[in-house]
Amino acid sequence: METLSLHSQKELTVCKAEDRQESGVPPKGVPAPGDEVSSQLSNGYSAVLSPSEEDDSQHCIPAATTAQAAEVHQGERETWGKKMDFLLSVIGYAVDLGNVWRFPYVCYQNGGGAFLIPYTIMAIFGGVPLFYMELALGQYHRNGCISVWRKICPIFKGIGYTICIVAFYTSFYYNTIMAWALYYLVSSFTARLPWTSCENPWNTGNCTNYFSEGNATWTVYSTSPAEEFYTRHILQIHRSEGLQDLGGISWQLVLCITLIFTIIYFSIWKGVKTSGKVVWVTATCPYIILLVLLVRGATLPGAWRGVVFYLKPNWQKLLETEVWVAAASQIFFSLGPGFGVLLAFASYNKFNNNFYQDALVTSVVNCMTSLVSGFVIFTVLGYMAEMRKEEVSEVAKDTGPSLLFIAYAEAIANMPASTFFAIIFFLMLITLGLDSTFAGLEGVITAVLDEFPHIWSKRRELFVLCVVVTCFFGSLVTLTFGGAYVVKLLEEYATGPAVLTVALIEAVAVYWFYGIARFCSDVKEMLGFSPGWFWRICWVAISPLFLLFIICSFLMSPPQLRLFQYNYPHWSTILGYCIGTSSFLCVPTYVIYRLISTPGTLKERMIKSITPETPTELAGGDIRLNAV
């Protein structure tokens, strides 16, 4: 394998006459000396190729490579308006709803303060190296998650299609959670929050108000006003029998999600120039609100009980494998490598942008946000325990969205100035979700526009509309009366196994097929220095083992799903694996297609399929062509 660097103002070197005679077949598509070849690189930079200066080796450039070099991609690639647009977009993508509800629960469940040890270790040796890798690939090759594989290892191009399907699955349920938050936000504009009393049409005889002035008697059948508001008014889950009978569609939620998708469309339809401005609001607003809620929570009576419960270390937990699996899963899904978003965002950077610094800064911000979110949640849960005269563990037994929409919502409702805090809290949830959705869909949009520029390059607005409409119709099943059951199923099975496997194959393809030496050389061209031995060891061995560890743990003990009083049937596990596998099938399908469609013997097909095809733009307008 040899790499040739050709300058855009020089002419393309072709095989010597004797070389062609020796081969017996003149290479097709290679111009004769003196003929100019105009090309537009697939990364959006134009170049003119003609005979080069003296080259001792005078190697031939294969016809396939030259043909790929002539791919047309009109105009220069769009770039971020400002460096902060990129940073805020990446931070907004990494910091999402899971930071607010999942990390605090996982932390206290797996050893409290002791959990921070495996969490930090997994971040340093697994999450951050993968995060760093994707930013480097995106910035160097300047392509989305589909076409970038032509420049790395073409046989794994199916990874890009898998990532796009996973992004659609994610959008089907993730935006529904924002629709719930929007419903809460609209309901909060009242003098008295509707989930503070048992006198509403949706309440049952079991509704018991903890905070009523009279002495309320709590029994095993009692439910709080906040729980009934969430389950019976927002979800209307009592009108569904389970996954086998989801019931009708809630028109209120349809209106909410329509508004959500309208905001999403007009935020990303013009590209990163537009979304980069929107994230100045959606990425910074949550931090302002978190700070306000943290100060308010810290001043509540009993807040210290929640903090102690949250961070009290249980060192024995460090001996349990499940804790390390939980730490690895949390950091992986929090930072978000493998979803194609980091590739897409980094592809709009300038060639010499310091993505190494960006990776470290955004990773630290993400982890610190998770930790602070825990204080925000558990100070309030400590207050709840103080008012109920219960243990914090009883108040914090809800997991997932229920922790926010029931426990936290109930606590807010019984604070002074409850309407104000309810409004800013649910506004925070919506903004946290929005920039993550911007990112997820931008990963798909960039991938398709780069792969099919002749179809969609001048029709971005139309394509974005098609994507948003598809996500809207896919979300309808989660807006049914039993939609919460579907949300839980998709959250656990639709994305996790597929993304983990994709990330593992991606790491192997980059570090072992493309080559760690070549990858580090690419990094050096951009940054001026090569990654150290720590990063090389992590990339070659530790990161793949990190991913393999999570995958094996997931397969050995698939999650047993339960929501409220509903235990998922056994067939739902099979359904979940089928949904997750459906996206991953793109990887082996493309491998088979590639080997069948490539001419030559099996060995020649394999070599061609793992050899980078297309040129990559270098600093200063150079071109790198990979030749065998």
mmCIF file of C-alpha atoms in Angstrom, residues 2 94 131 136 141 238 240 268 302 311 371-372 445 479 539:
data_model
loop_
_atom_site.group_PDB
_atom_site.id
_atom_site.type_symbol
_atom_site.label_atom_id
_atom_site.label_comp_id
_atom_site.label_asym_id
_atom_site.label_seq_id
_atom_site.Cartn_x
_atom_site.Cartn_y
_atom_site.Cartn_z
ATOM 1 C CA GLU A 2 1.377 3.401 -0.896
ATOM 2 C CA ALA A 94 -23.663 14.701 24.579
ATOM 3 C CA PHE A 131 -15.042 10.216 21.253
ATOM 4 C CA ALA A 136 -10.621 12.928 14.129
ATOM 5 C CA HIS A 141 -12.159 12.859 5.832
ATOM 6 C CA HIS A 238 -55.013 2.967 31.985
ATOM 7 C CA SER A 240 -54.264 0.248 27.298
ATOM 8 C CA ILE A 268 -31.770 22.255 10.964
ATOM 9 C CA GLY A 302 -34.021 17.788 54.183
ATOM 10 C CA LEU A 311 -23.083 10.026 47.222
ATOM 11 C CA LEU A 371 -22.676 14.823 38.487
ATOM 12 C CA VAL A 372 -24.315 18.217 39.049
ATOM 13 C CA ILE A 445 -28.823 14.242 6.825
ATOM 14 C CA LEU A 479 -48.373 8.515 21.214
ATOM 15 C CA TRP A 539 -7.438 2.559 20.488
#
